[in-house]
Short mmCIF file of C-alpha atoms and ligand atoms in Angstrom, two decimals:
data_model
loop_
_atom_site.label_atom_id
_atom_site.label_comp_id
_atom_site.label_asym_id
_atom_site.label_seq_id
_atom_site.Cartn_x
_atom_site.Cartn_y
_atom_site.Cartn_z
CA MET A 1 24.15 14.70 -9.18
CA THR A 2 26.05 11.88 -10.91
CA HIS A 3 22.84 9.80 -10.97
CA LEU A 4 21.69 12.09 -13.79
CA PHE A 5 24.27 10.47 -16.05
CA ASP A 6 23.93 6.92 -14.74
CA LEU A 7 22.86 4.47 -17.43
CA SER A 8 22.54 1.46 -15.13
CA GLY A 9 19.64 -0.78 -16.09
CA ARG A 10 19.46 0.65 -19.62
CA THR A 11 20.23 -1.26 -22.81
CA ALA A 12 21.80 0.61 -25.71
CA LEU A 13 22.07 -0.55 -29.33
CA ILE A 14 24.92 1.13 -31.19
CA THR A 15 24.95 0.44 -34.92
CA GLY A 16 28.26 0.20 -36.74
CA SER A 17 30.08 -0.28 -33.44
CA ALA A 18 32.77 -2.87 -34.17
CA ARG A 19 35.30 -0.05 -34.57
CA GLY A 20 35.84 3.70 -34.70
CA ILE A 21 33.36 6.14 -33.23
CA GLY A 22 30.72 3.43 -32.76
CA PHE A 23 33.02 1.26 -30.67
CA ALA A 24 34.14 4.22 -28.58
CA LEU A 25 30.52 5.17 -27.91
CA ALA A 26 29.62 1.57 -27.02
CA GLU A 27 32.51 1.41 -24.56
CA GLY A 28 31.57 4.80 -23.12
CA LEU A 29 27.90 3.97 -22.62
CA ALA A 30 28.83 0.61 -21.08
CA THR A 31 31.26 2.35 -18.71
CA ALA A 32 28.37 4.63 -17.71
CA GLY A 33 26.43 1.51 -16.70
CA ALA A 34 24.48 0.53 -19.80
CA SER A 35 24.27 -2.94 -21.26
CA VAL A 36 25.38 -2.41 -24.84
CA ILE A 37 24.65 -4.29 -28.02
CA LEU A 38 27.33 -3.97 -30.67
CA ASN A 39 26.48 -4.26 -34.33
CA GLY A 40 28.26 -4.53 -37.65
CA THR A 41 27.90 -6.41 -40.89
CA ARG A 42 30.61 -9.00 -40.05
CA ALA A 43 30.12 -11.52 -37.25
CA ASP A 44 33.88 -11.93 -36.67
CA THR A 45 34.59 -8.24 -36.05
CA VAL A 46 31.44 -7.81 -33.94
CA THR A 47 32.43 -10.81 -31.81
CA GLU A 48 35.98 -9.51 -31.41
CA ALA A 49 34.80 -6.03 -30.42
CA THR A 50 32.24 -7.43 -27.98
CA GLY A 51 34.95 -9.52 -26.37
CA ARG A 52 37.11 -6.44 -25.86
CA LEU A 53 34.33 -4.91 -23.77
CA THR A 54 33.34 -8.02 -21.80
CA SER A 55 37.02 -8.65 -20.99
CA LYS A 56 36.89 -5.29 -19.16
CA GLY A 57 33.88 -6.45 -17.15
CA LEU A 58 31.46 -4.37 -19.20
CA LYS A 59 28.02 -5.69 -20.13
CA ALA A 60 28.05 -6.24 -23.92
CA LEU A 61 26.40 -8.42 -26.50
CA GLY A 62 26.99 -8.48 -30.24
CA ARG A 63 24.72 -9.04 -33.21
CA ALA A 64 25.84 -8.88 -36.82
CA PHE A 65 23.16 -7.68 -39.19
CA ASP A 66 22.82 -5.26 -42.10
CA VAL A 67 21.13 -2.10 -40.83
CA THR A 68 20.11 -1.18 -44.38
CA ASP A 69 17.99 -4.36 -44.63
CA PRO A 70 14.54 -3.82 -43.06
CA GLN A 71 13.97 -7.57 -42.67
CA ALA A 72 17.31 -8.10 -40.96
CA VAL A 73 16.55 -5.23 -38.57
CA ALA A 74 13.03 -6.55 -37.88
CA ASP A 75 14.47 -10.02 -37.22
CA ALA A 76 17.01 -8.60 -34.78
CA PHE A 77 14.37 -6.73 -32.81
CA ALA A 78 12.07 -9.78 -32.86
CA GLN A 79 14.90 -11.85 -31.35
CA TRP A 80 15.44 -9.25 -28.65
CA ASP A 81 11.68 -9.32 -27.96
CA ARG A 82 11.87 -13.11 -27.53
CA ASP A 83 14.95 -12.77 -25.32
CA GLY A 84 13.28 -10.11 -23.16
CA VAL A 85 15.86 -7.50 -24.20
CA GLN A 86 14.36 -3.99 -24.04
CA ILE A 87 16.24 -1.45 -26.18
CA ASP A 88 16.13 1.86 -24.29
CA ILE A 89 18.79 3.75 -26.26
CA VAL A 90 19.62 3.63 -29.97
CA VAL A 91 22.78 5.22 -31.37
CA ASN A 92 22.48 5.34 -35.16
CA ASN A 93 26.18 5.45 -35.93
CA ALA A 94 26.53 3.12 -38.93
CA GLY A 95 28.08 5.02 -41.80
CA ILE A 96 30.39 4.83 -44.76
CA GLN A 97 32.24 7.43 -46.74
CA PHE A 98 32.71 7.54 -50.50
CA ARG A 99 34.77 10.39 -51.87
CA LYS A 100 34.13 11.26 -55.55
CA PRO A 101 32.94 14.38 -57.40
CA LEU A 102 29.18 14.38 -58.01
CA VAL A 103 29.57 14.42 -61.79
CA GLU A 104 31.53 11.15 -61.57
CA LEU A 105 29.40 9.53 -58.86
CA GLU A 106 27.54 6.38 -59.95
CA LEU A 107 23.94 6.11 -58.75
CA ALA A 108 24.69 2.81 -57.03
CA ASP A 109 27.42 4.44 -54.94
CA TRP A 110 25.14 7.37 -54.12
CA GLN A 111 22.41 4.96 -53.02
CA ARG A 112 24.79 2.88 -50.91
CA VAL A 113 25.91 5.95 -48.95
CA ILE A 114 22.35 7.24 -48.50
CA ASP A 115 21.11 3.80 -47.45
CA THR A 116 23.86 3.24 -44.89
CA ASN A 117 24.19 6.76 -43.49
CA LEU A 118 20.57 7.94 -43.51
CA THR A 119 17.97 5.29 -44.34
CA SER A 120 19.36 2.84 -41.78
CA ALA A 121 18.72 5.40 -39.05
CA PHE A 122 15.07 5.50 -40.07
CA ILE A 123 14.78 1.70 -40.29
CA VAL A 124 16.39 1.04 -36.89
CA ALA A 125 14.79 3.93 -35.00
CA LYS A 126 11.35 2.99 -36.35
CA GLU A 127 11.62 -0.53 -34.91
CA ALA A 128 12.90 0.81 -31.59
CA ALA A 129 10.40 3.67 -31.27
CA ARG A 130 7.41 1.43 -32.04
CA ARG A 131 8.38 -0.67 -29.02
CA MET A 132 9.20 2.31 -26.79
CA ILE A 133 5.79 3.85 -27.58
CA ALA A 134 3.94 0.54 -27.05
CA ARG A 135 5.72 -0.03 -23.71
CA GLY A 136 5.16 3.55 -22.60
CA THR A 137 8.73 3.59 -21.29
CA GLY A 138 10.12 6.41 -23.40
CA GLY A 139 13.65 6.16 -24.78
CA LYS A 140 16.60 7.83 -26.44
CA ILE A 141 17.52 8.07 -30.12
CA ILE A 142 20.94 9.51 -30.91
CA ASN A 143 21.78 9.96 -34.59
CA ILE A 144 25.37 10.59 -35.64
CA GLY A 145 25.64 13.55 -37.97
CA SER A 146 28.71 15.43 -39.11
CA LEU A 147 30.10 18.86 -39.86
CA THR A 148 28.53 18.10 -43.21
CA SER A 149 25.13 18.20 -41.53
CA GLU A 150 25.78 21.94 -41.61
CA SER A 151 28.36 22.73 -44.29
CA ALA A 152 29.33 20.95 -47.49
CA ARG A 153 32.72 19.77 -48.60
CA ALA A 154 33.44 19.03 -52.26
CA THR A 155 33.74 15.35 -53.27
CA VAL A 156 31.59 13.97 -50.43
CA GLY A 157 28.20 14.92 -51.87
CA ALA A 158 26.30 11.73 -51.02
CA TYR A 159 27.68 11.75 -47.48
CA THR A 160 26.78 15.43 -47.08
CA ALA A 161 23.23 14.86 -48.31
CA ALA A 162 22.85 11.93 -45.93
CA LYS A 163 24.25 13.80 -42.93
CA GLY A 164 22.10 16.84 -43.70
CA GLY A 165 19.19 14.44 -43.76
CA ILE A 166 20.23 13.06 -40.37
CA LYS A 167 19.85 16.52 -38.85
CA MET A 168 16.33 16.95 -40.23
CA LEU A 169 15.31 13.31 -39.61
CA THR A 170 16.29 13.89 -35.99
CA ARG A 171 13.92 16.84 -35.84
CA ALA A 172 11.19 14.79 -37.56
CA MET A 173 11.62 12.07 -34.96
CA SER A 174 11.33 14.61 -32.13
CA ALA A 175 8.21 16.08 -33.73
CA GLU A 176 6.47 12.69 -33.60
CA TRP A 177 8.04 10.94 -30.61
CA ALA A 178 8.67 13.60 -27.93
CA ALA A 179 5.10 13.17 -26.67
CA SER A 180 6.02 9.55 -25.94
CA ASP A 181 8.99 10.70 -23.84
CA ILE A 182 11.44 9.68 -26.53
CA GLN A 183 14.22 12.22 -26.90
CA ALA A 184 15.70 12.21 -30.40
CA ASN A 185 18.91 14.19 -30.81
CA ALA A 186 22.09 14.11 -32.87
CA ILE A 187 25.81 14.46 -32.40
CA GLY A 188 27.84 16.20 -35.09
CA PRO A 189 31.47 15.07 -34.84
CA GLY A 190 34.19 17.22 -36.30
CA TYR A 191 37.18 15.63 -37.96
CA ILE A 192 37.87 12.61 -35.77
CA LEU A 193 40.84 10.23 -35.91
CA THR A 194 39.16 7.09 -37.27
CA ASP A 195 40.01 4.40 -39.83
CA MET A 196 37.53 6.06 -42.22
CA ASN A 197 39.51 9.28 -42.05
CA GLN A 198 42.98 7.75 -42.06
CA PRO A 199 43.56 8.64 -45.75
CA LEU A 200 42.87 12.27 -44.83
CA VAL A 201 45.17 12.22 -41.81
CA GLU A 202 47.97 10.89 -44.01
CA ASN A 203 47.42 13.64 -46.57
CA ALA A 204 49.66 16.46 -45.33
CA ALA A 205 47.64 19.21 -47.01
CA PHE A 206 44.32 17.89 -45.67
CA ASP A 207 45.81 17.38 -42.21
CA ALA A 208 47.01 20.99 -42.24
CA TRP A 209 43.59 22.20 -43.40
CA VAL A 210 41.81 20.38 -40.57
CA LYS A 211 44.22 21.77 -37.98
CA SER A 212 43.96 25.33 -39.32
CA SER A 213 40.16 25.21 -39.71
CA ASN A 214 39.24 24.65 -36.09
CA PRO A 215 40.34 26.79 -33.14
CA SER A 216 41.50 23.69 -31.24
CA HIS A 217 44.01 23.17 -34.08
CA ARG A 218 43.79 19.39 -33.91
CA TRP A 219 41.78 16.34 -34.90
CA GLY A 220 39.33 14.99 -32.36
CA LYS A 221 39.53 11.57 -30.74
CA PRO A 222 36.60 9.10 -30.79
CA GLU A 223 36.50 9.02 -26.99
CA GLU A 224 35.90 12.79 -26.98
CA LEU A 225 32.39 12.09 -28.25
CA VAL A 226 31.51 9.85 -25.30
CA GLY A 227 30.49 12.56 -22.84
CA THR A 228 27.91 13.99 -25.23
CA ALA A 229 26.58 10.51 -25.98
CA VAL A 230 26.23 9.72 -22.27
CA TYR A 231 24.49 13.04 -21.73
CA LEU A 232 22.02 12.45 -24.56
CA SER A 233 21.48 8.83 -23.39
CA SER A 234 20.74 9.86 -19.79
CA ALA A 235 18.12 11.52 -17.63
CA ALA A 236 20.24 14.67 -17.82
CA SER A 237 18.76 15.38 -21.27
CA SER A 238 15.12 14.53 -20.52
CA TYR A 239 13.87 17.84 -21.96
CA VAL A 240 16.30 18.06 -24.89
CA ASN A 241 14.78 17.19 -28.26
CA GLY A 242 15.62 17.64 -31.91
CA GLN A 243 19.05 19.11 -31.24
CA ILE A 244 22.36 18.44 -32.91
CA ILE A 245 25.38 18.99 -30.69
CA TYR A 246 28.60 19.61 -32.62
CA VAL A 247 31.69 18.12 -31.02
CA ASP A 248 34.09 19.73 -33.46
CA GLY A 249 36.77 21.64 -31.54
CA GLY A 250 34.88 24.86 -32.30
CA TRP A 251 35.05 24.45 -36.08
CA LEU A 252 31.54 25.68 -36.87
CA ALA A 253 31.66 28.45 -34.25
CA VAL A 254 34.45 30.50 -35.82
CA LEU A 255 35.32 32.00 -39.23
C1 GCO B 1 35.57 13.80 -45.25
C2 GCO B 1 35.42 13.20 -43.87
C3 GCO B 1 34.29 13.90 -43.12
C4 GCO B 1 34.37 13.51 -41.66
C5 GCO B 1 33.28 14.07 -40.80
C6 GCO B 1 33.41 15.54 -40.59
O1 GCO B 1 35.85 13.08 -46.21
O2 GCO B 1 35.45 15.05 -45.33
O3 GCO B 1 35.17 11.81 -43.96
O4 GCO B 1 33.10 13.55 -43.71
O5 GCO B 1 34.34 12.12 -41.53
O6 GCO B 1 32.03 13.75 -41.31
O7 GCO B 1 32.41 15.94 -39.66
#
């Protein structure tokens, strides 16, 4: 039965994986047998993160490139083509947060959040899916959503719009790619203990709100997302398409 979740022989690209949720998912997929490719915008942090995985005997490579830049993404895939690296799994995790009321939000900041959190998923998945379809090998696309894929929170309007878009882009991908045996799904993390959320953790009122708003009465840990990522990356989810699985302590399930 465990072979269902075995990722041996698969290569997974995880965007935004030098830290936080992305790094935890890269480590988890590698532990499940995948060869992982870490990504970030800075070569030094990507190299450091990659080294943390290889020092544990895990199969990991790193490549720093800007996932919002179509040419940089095309160049990365072209290099993997030349190197004979076949990307079987893509985790579109790259994301930023920018907290400001909509009436004060500058267009440039709106665009930066949309580009990083939503458009990059389109750019990267398009390059991967074109190759998966041409090879006839199928594949896995896992987009990282959010509670804000479902419900809005004031002051994170651009992020909410992007994460809502992630849910529907995931369904659009499944509409077009399921026939090619590509399963496109999403994971919707709850409030997770990450660097991005550290200002919220340190805010006593916000911390109390998070703990009172989900029946588990606690923040989640990045490694608690790994099981769902392995499931959606594996043969165990071969007939699952267009879904978003919330890993949120039960937040969205209860009043
Ligand atoms: C915020 C947080 C959230 C979480 C997560 C919740 O400012 O409210 O950053 O956006 O990161 O997305 O699912």
